[in-house]
Amino acid sequence: LRAAGIPLAVASSSAARWVQVTLGCIGVRDAFAVVVSGEQVTRGKPAPDIFLRAAALLGVDPAHCLVIEDSARGLEAARAAGMFAVALQAAPLPPGAPPPAADLVVASLPEFHAWWRASGQPSDDDSGQEHADDKQVRRDLSRGYGQGG
């Protein structure tokens, strides 16, 4: 996404030092223009404050933001901020558990990236070639799979 010119941010409820060290250790700190921690806002998730601050620092209207979240409180915060909420749900839900309150549900970041390409969004891949998983994502989207509440 960054290679396509889309500004990226991390908005984590964790302490700033922990977020910075973690991003550095996994080698992705430079991928994000903005990093916001829970220490920088008055109200934590599920209040929208952390996502609204990240959008403001990026200079992007919240309505034009997309949040990838792995927690119910984070999804609630994203939706309260007026942002498109993507639930990253790596494990199946327990029987009887309600689905995430999200605009889209994906099991992995590669699945999100396939959805992004299939939906016609800007991509760093300008080869014009369809990726193998794009056809499946298109079929799933046409059936309404992956769509949250």
PDB file of C-alpha atoms in Angstrom:
ATOM      1  CA  LEU A   1       0.000   0.000   0.000  1.00  0.00           C
ATOM      2  CA  ARG A   2       2.799   2.393   0.852  1.00  0.00           C
ATOM      3  CA  ALA A   3       4.403   1.786  -2.542  1.00  0.00           C
ATOM      4  CA  ALA A   4       1.070   2.815  -4.092  1.00  0.00           C
ATOM      5  CA  GLY A   5       1.334   6.157  -2.285  1.00  0.00           C
ATOM      6  CA  ILE A   6      -1.153   5.370   0.472  1.00  0.00           C
ATOM      7  CA  PRO A   7      -0.046   6.859   3.808  1.00  0.00           C
ATOM      8  CA  LEU A   8       0.083   4.320   6.624  1.00  0.00           C
ATOM      9  CA  ALA A   9      -0.180   4.691  10.387  1.00  0.00           C
ATOM     10  CA  VAL A  10      -0.104   2.475  13.445  1.00  0.00           C
ATOM     11  CA  ALA A  11      -2.617   3.311  16.169  1.00  0.00           C
ATOM     12  CA  SER A  12      -1.951   1.044  19.141  1.00  0.00           C
ATOM     13  CA  SER A  13      -3.291   1.167  22.671  1.00  0.00           C
ATOM     14  CA  SER A  14       0.116  -0.034  23.878  1.00  0.00           C
ATOM     15  CA  ALA A  15       2.823   2.200  25.336  1.00  0.00           C
ATOM     16  CA  ALA A  16       4.741   4.281  22.784  1.00  0.00           C
ATOM     17  CA  ARG A  17       8.130   2.771  23.628  1.00  0.00           C
ATOM     18  CA  TRP A  18       6.822  -0.795  23.242  1.00  0.00           C
ATOM     19  CA  VAL A  19       5.192   0.031  19.873  1.00  0.00           C
ATOM     20  CA  GLN A  20       8.362   1.709  18.545  1.00  0.00           C
ATOM     21  CA  VAL A  21      10.636  -1.133  19.680  1.00  0.00           C
ATOM     22  CA  THR A  22       8.297  -3.798  18.285  1.00  0.00           C
ATOM     23  CA  LEU A  23       7.982  -2.099  14.893  1.00  0.00           C
ATOM     24  CA  GLY A  24      11.756  -1.692  14.786  1.00  0.00           C
ATOM     25  CA  CYS A  25      12.427  -5.302  15.740  1.00  0.00           C
ATOM     26  CA  ILE A  26      10.218  -6.657  12.990  1.00  0.00           C
ATOM     27  CA  GLY A  27      11.699  -4.210  10.494  1.00  0.00           C
ATOM     28  CA  VAL A  28       8.590  -2.257   9.530  1.00  0.00           C
ATOM     29  CA  ARG A  29       8.928   1.047  11.404  1.00  0.00           C
ATOM     30  CA  ASP A  30       9.846   2.956   8.247  1.00  0.00           C
ATOM     31  CA  ALA A  31       6.674   1.737   6.514  1.00  0.00           C
ATOM     32  CA  PHE A  32       4.533   3.991   8.717  1.00  0.00           C
ATOM     33  CA  ALA A  33       4.396   7.780   8.409  1.00  0.00           C
ATOM     34  CA  VAL A  34       2.660   8.054  11.781  1.00  0.00           C
ATOM     35  CA  VAL A  35       2.681   5.998  14.980  1.00  0.00           C
ATOM     36  CA  VAL A  36       0.149   6.850  17.683  1.00  0.00           C
ATOM     37  CA  SER A  37       0.092   5.148  21.076  1.00  0.00           C
ATOM     38  CA  GLY A  38      -2.530   5.002  23.770  1.00  0.00           C
ATOM     39  CA  GLU A  39      -0.398   7.419  25.788  1.00  0.00           C
ATOM     40  CA  GLN A  40      -1.131  10.167  23.251  1.00  0.00           C
ATOM     41  CA  VAL A  41      -4.907  10.222  23.652  1.00  0.00           C
ATOM     42  CA  THR A  42      -7.223  10.813  26.577  1.00  0.00           C
ATOM     43  CA  ARG A  43      -9.666   8.000  25.874  1.00  0.00           C
ATOM     44  CA  GLY A  44      -8.605   4.549  24.731  1.00  0.00           C
ATOM     45  CA  LYS A  45     -10.419   2.130  22.479  1.00  0.00           C
ATOM     46  CA  PRO A  46     -13.379   1.716  21.981  1.00  0.00           C
ATOM     47  CA  ALA A  47     -13.400   5.533  21.877  1.00  0.00           C
ATOM     48  CA  PRO A  48     -12.344   6.697  18.392  1.00  0.00           C
ATOM     49  CA  ASP A  49      -9.681   9.126  19.670  1.00  0.00           C
ATOM     50  CA  ILE A  50      -6.594   7.125  18.695  1.00  0.00           C
ATOM     51  CA  PHE A  51      -7.778   6.615  15.104  1.00  0.00           C
ATOM     52  CA  LEU A  52      -8.913  10.227  14.760  1.00  0.00           C
ATOM     53  CA  ARG A  53      -5.476  11.405  15.951  1.00  0.00           C
ATOM     54  CA  ALA A  54      -3.722   9.128  13.446  1.00  0.00           C
ATOM     55  CA  ALA A  55      -5.915  10.451  10.620  1.00  0.00           C
ATOM     56  CA  ALA A  56      -5.254  14.052  11.681  1.00  0.00           C
ATOM     57  CA  LEU A  57      -1.482  13.480  11.779  1.00  0.00           C
ATOM     58  CA  LEU A  58      -1.645  11.879   8.315  1.00  0.00           C
ATOM     59  CA  GLY A  59      -3.760  14.782   7.061  1.00  0.00           C
ATOM     60  CA  VAL A  60      -6.480  12.392   5.877  1.00  0.00           C
ATOM     61  CA  ASP A  61     -10.236  12.723   6.364  1.00  0.00           C
ATOM     62  CA  PRO A  62     -11.370   9.875   8.662  1.00  0.00           C
ATOM     63  CA  ALA A  63     -14.036   8.937   6.102  1.00  0.00           C
ATOM     64  CA  HIS A  64     -11.172   8.096   3.719  1.00  0.00           C
ATOM     65  CA  CYS A  65      -9.363   5.868   6.215  1.00  0.00           C
ATOM     66  CA  LEU A  66      -9.297   2.107   6.537  1.00  0.00           C
ATOM     67  CA  VAL A  67      -8.434   0.344   9.797  1.00  0.00           C
ATOM     68  CA  ILE A  68      -7.196  -3.245  10.067  1.00  0.00           C
ATOM     69  CA  GLU A  69      -7.969  -4.467  13.584  1.00  0.00           C
ATOM     70  CA  ASP A  70      -7.799  -7.723  15.494  1.00  0.00           C
ATOM     71  CA  SER A  71      -9.904  -6.724  18.506  1.00  0.00           C
ATOM     72  CA  ALA A  72     -13.591  -6.005  19.032  1.00  0.00           C
ATOM     73  CA  ARG A  73     -12.772  -2.785  20.918  1.00  0.00           C
ATOM     74  CA  GLY A  74     -10.556  -1.627  18.066  1.00  0.00           C
ATOM     75  CA  LEU A  75     -13.251  -2.370  15.482  1.00  0.00           C
ATOM     76  CA  GLU A  76     -15.743  -0.426  17.568  1.00  0.00           C
ATOM     77  CA  ALA A  77     -13.310   2.513  17.729  1.00  0.00           C
ATOM     78  CA  ALA A  78     -12.710   2.431  13.967  1.00  0.00           C
ATOM     79  CA  ARG A  79     -16.420   2.463  13.206  1.00  0.00           C
ATOM     80  CA  ALA A  80     -17.007   5.250  15.755  1.00  0.00           C
ATOM     81  CA  ALA A  81     -14.329   7.257  13.923  1.00  0.00           C
ATOM     82  CA  GLY A  82     -16.273   6.811  10.672  1.00  0.00           C
ATOM     83  CA  MET A  83     -13.556   4.644   9.125  1.00  0.00           C
ATOM     84  CA  PHE A  84     -13.831   1.460   7.053  1.00  0.00           C
ATOM     85  CA  ALA A  85     -13.213  -1.336   9.565  1.00  0.00           C
ATOM     86  CA  VAL A  86     -11.443  -4.545   8.527  1.00  0.00           C
ATOM     87  CA  ALA A  87     -11.432  -7.385  11.053  1.00  0.00           C
ATOM     88  CA  LEU A  88      -8.288  -9.496  10.968  1.00  0.00           C
ATOM     89  CA  GLN A  89      -9.640 -12.764  12.283  1.00  0.00           C
ATOM     90  CA  ALA A  90      -6.860 -15.336  12.099  1.00  0.00           C
ATOM     91  CA  ALA A  91      -8.693 -18.010  14.100  1.00  0.00           C
ATOM     92  CA  PRO A  92     -12.250 -19.267  13.659  1.00  0.00           C
ATOM     93  CA  LEU A  93     -14.845 -17.891  16.047  1.00  0.00           C
ATOM     94  CA  PRO A  94     -16.055 -20.171  18.824  1.00  0.00           C
ATOM     95  CA  PRO A  95     -19.471 -21.709  18.170  1.00  0.00           C
ATOM     96  CA  GLY A  96     -22.252 -19.227  18.866  1.00  0.00           C
ATOM     97  CA  ALA A  97     -19.939 -16.199  18.957  1.00  0.00           C
ATOM     98  CA  PRO A  98     -21.233 -13.174  17.046  1.00  0.00           C
ATOM     99  CA  PRO A  99     -19.300 -12.166  13.925  1.00  0.00           C
ATOM    100  CA  PRO A 100     -17.039  -9.129  14.201  1.00  0.00           C
ATOM    101  CA  ALA A 101     -18.733  -5.755  13.716  1.00  0.00           C
ATOM    102  CA  ALA A 102     -16.688  -4.908  10.648  1.00  0.00           C
ATOM    103  CA  ASP A 103     -17.123  -3.792   7.060  1.00  0.00           C
ATOM    104  CA  LEU A 104     -14.870  -6.634   5.925  1.00  0.00           C
ATOM    105  CA  VAL A 105     -13.525  -9.752   7.622  1.00  0.00           C
ATOM    106  CA  VAL A 106     -10.250 -11.344   6.465  1.00  0.00           C
ATOM    107  CA  ALA A 107      -8.199 -14.203   7.864  1.00  0.00           C
ATOM    108  CA  SER A 108      -4.793 -12.769   6.925  1.00  0.00           C
ATOM    109  CA  LEU A 109      -2.999  -9.738   5.529  1.00  0.00           C
ATOM    110  CA  PRO A 110      -2.430 -11.534   2.178  1.00  0.00           C
ATOM    111  CA  GLU A 111      -6.195 -12.078   2.005  1.00  0.00           C
ATOM    112  CA  PHE A 112      -6.715  -8.351   2.666  1.00  0.00           C
ATOM    113  CA  HIS A 113      -4.205  -7.464  -0.045  1.00  0.00           C
ATOM    114  CA  ALA A 114      -6.013  -9.773  -2.502  1.00  0.00           C
ATOM    115  CA  TRP A 115      -9.316  -8.082  -1.619  1.00  0.00           C
ATOM    116  CA  TRP A 116      -7.679  -4.660  -2.084  1.00  0.00           C
ATOM    117  CA  ARG A 117      -6.415  -5.556  -5.572  1.00  0.00           C
ATOM    118  CA  ALA A 118      -9.686  -7.249  -6.553  1.00  0.00           C
ATOM    119  CA  SER A 119     -11.711  -4.210  -5.503  1.00  0.00           C
ATOM    120  CA  GLY A 120      -9.762  -2.013  -7.926  1.00  0.00           C
ATOM    121  CA  GLN A 121      -7.872   0.017  -5.326  1.00  0.00           C
ATOM    122  CA  PRO A 122      -4.438   1.520  -6.098  1.00  0.00           C
ATOM    123  CA  SER A 123      -1.732  -1.101  -5.798  1.00  0.00           C
ATOM    124  CA  ASP A 124       2.036  -1.268  -5.879  1.00  0.00           C
ATOM    125  CA  ASP A 125       1.631  -4.113  -8.379  1.00  0.00           C
ATOM    126  CA  ASP A 126       1.268  -2.468 -11.765  1.00  0.00           C
ATOM    127  CA  SER A 127       2.003  -5.606 -13.783  1.00  0.00           C
ATOM    128  CA  GLY A 128      -1.615  -5.837 -14.894  1.00  0.00           C
ATOM    129  CA  GLN A 129      -1.506  -9.574 -14.200  1.00  0.00           C
ATOM    130  CA  GLU A 130      -4.194 -11.116 -12.054  1.00  0.00           C
ATOM    131  CA  HIS A 131      -2.945 -12.874  -8.948  1.00  0.00           C
ATOM    132  CA  ALA A 132      -4.118 -16.430  -8.332  1.00  0.00           C
ATOM    133  CA  ASP A 133      -6.117 -15.566  -5.232  1.00  0.00           C
ATOM    134  CA  ASP A 134      -7.832 -12.536  -6.848  1.00  0.00           C
ATOM    135  CA  LYS A 135     -10.350 -14.687  -8.750  1.00  0.00           C
ATOM    136  CA  GLN A 136     -11.416 -16.419  -5.538  1.00  0.00           C
ATOM    137  CA  VAL A 137     -11.720 -13.104  -3.695  1.00  0.00           C
ATOM    138  CA  ARG A 138     -13.868 -11.714  -6.537  1.00  0.00           C
ATOM    139  CA  ARG A 139     -16.141 -14.775  -6.316  1.00  0.00           C
ATOM    140  CA  ASP A 140     -16.381 -14.440  -2.533  1.00  0.00           C
ATOM    141  CA  LEU A 141     -17.182 -10.725  -2.753  1.00  0.00           C
ATOM    142  CA  SER A 142     -19.903 -11.379  -5.318  1.00  0.00           C
ATOM    143  CA  ARG A 143     -21.481 -13.822  -2.844  1.00  0.00           C
ATOM    144  CA  GLY A 144     -21.114 -11.377   0.050  1.00  0.00           C
ATOM    145  CA  TYR A 145     -18.435 -13.407   1.881  1.00  0.00           C
ATOM    146  CA  GLY A 146     -16.127 -11.466   4.100  1.00  0.00           C
ATOM    147  CA  GLN A 147     -18.659  -8.700   4.602  1.00  0.00           C
ATOM    148  CA  GLY A 148     -19.271  -7.792   8.191  1.00  0.00           C
ATOM    149  CA  GLY A 149     -22.175  -6.077   9.951  1.00  0.00           C
TER     150      GLY A 149
END
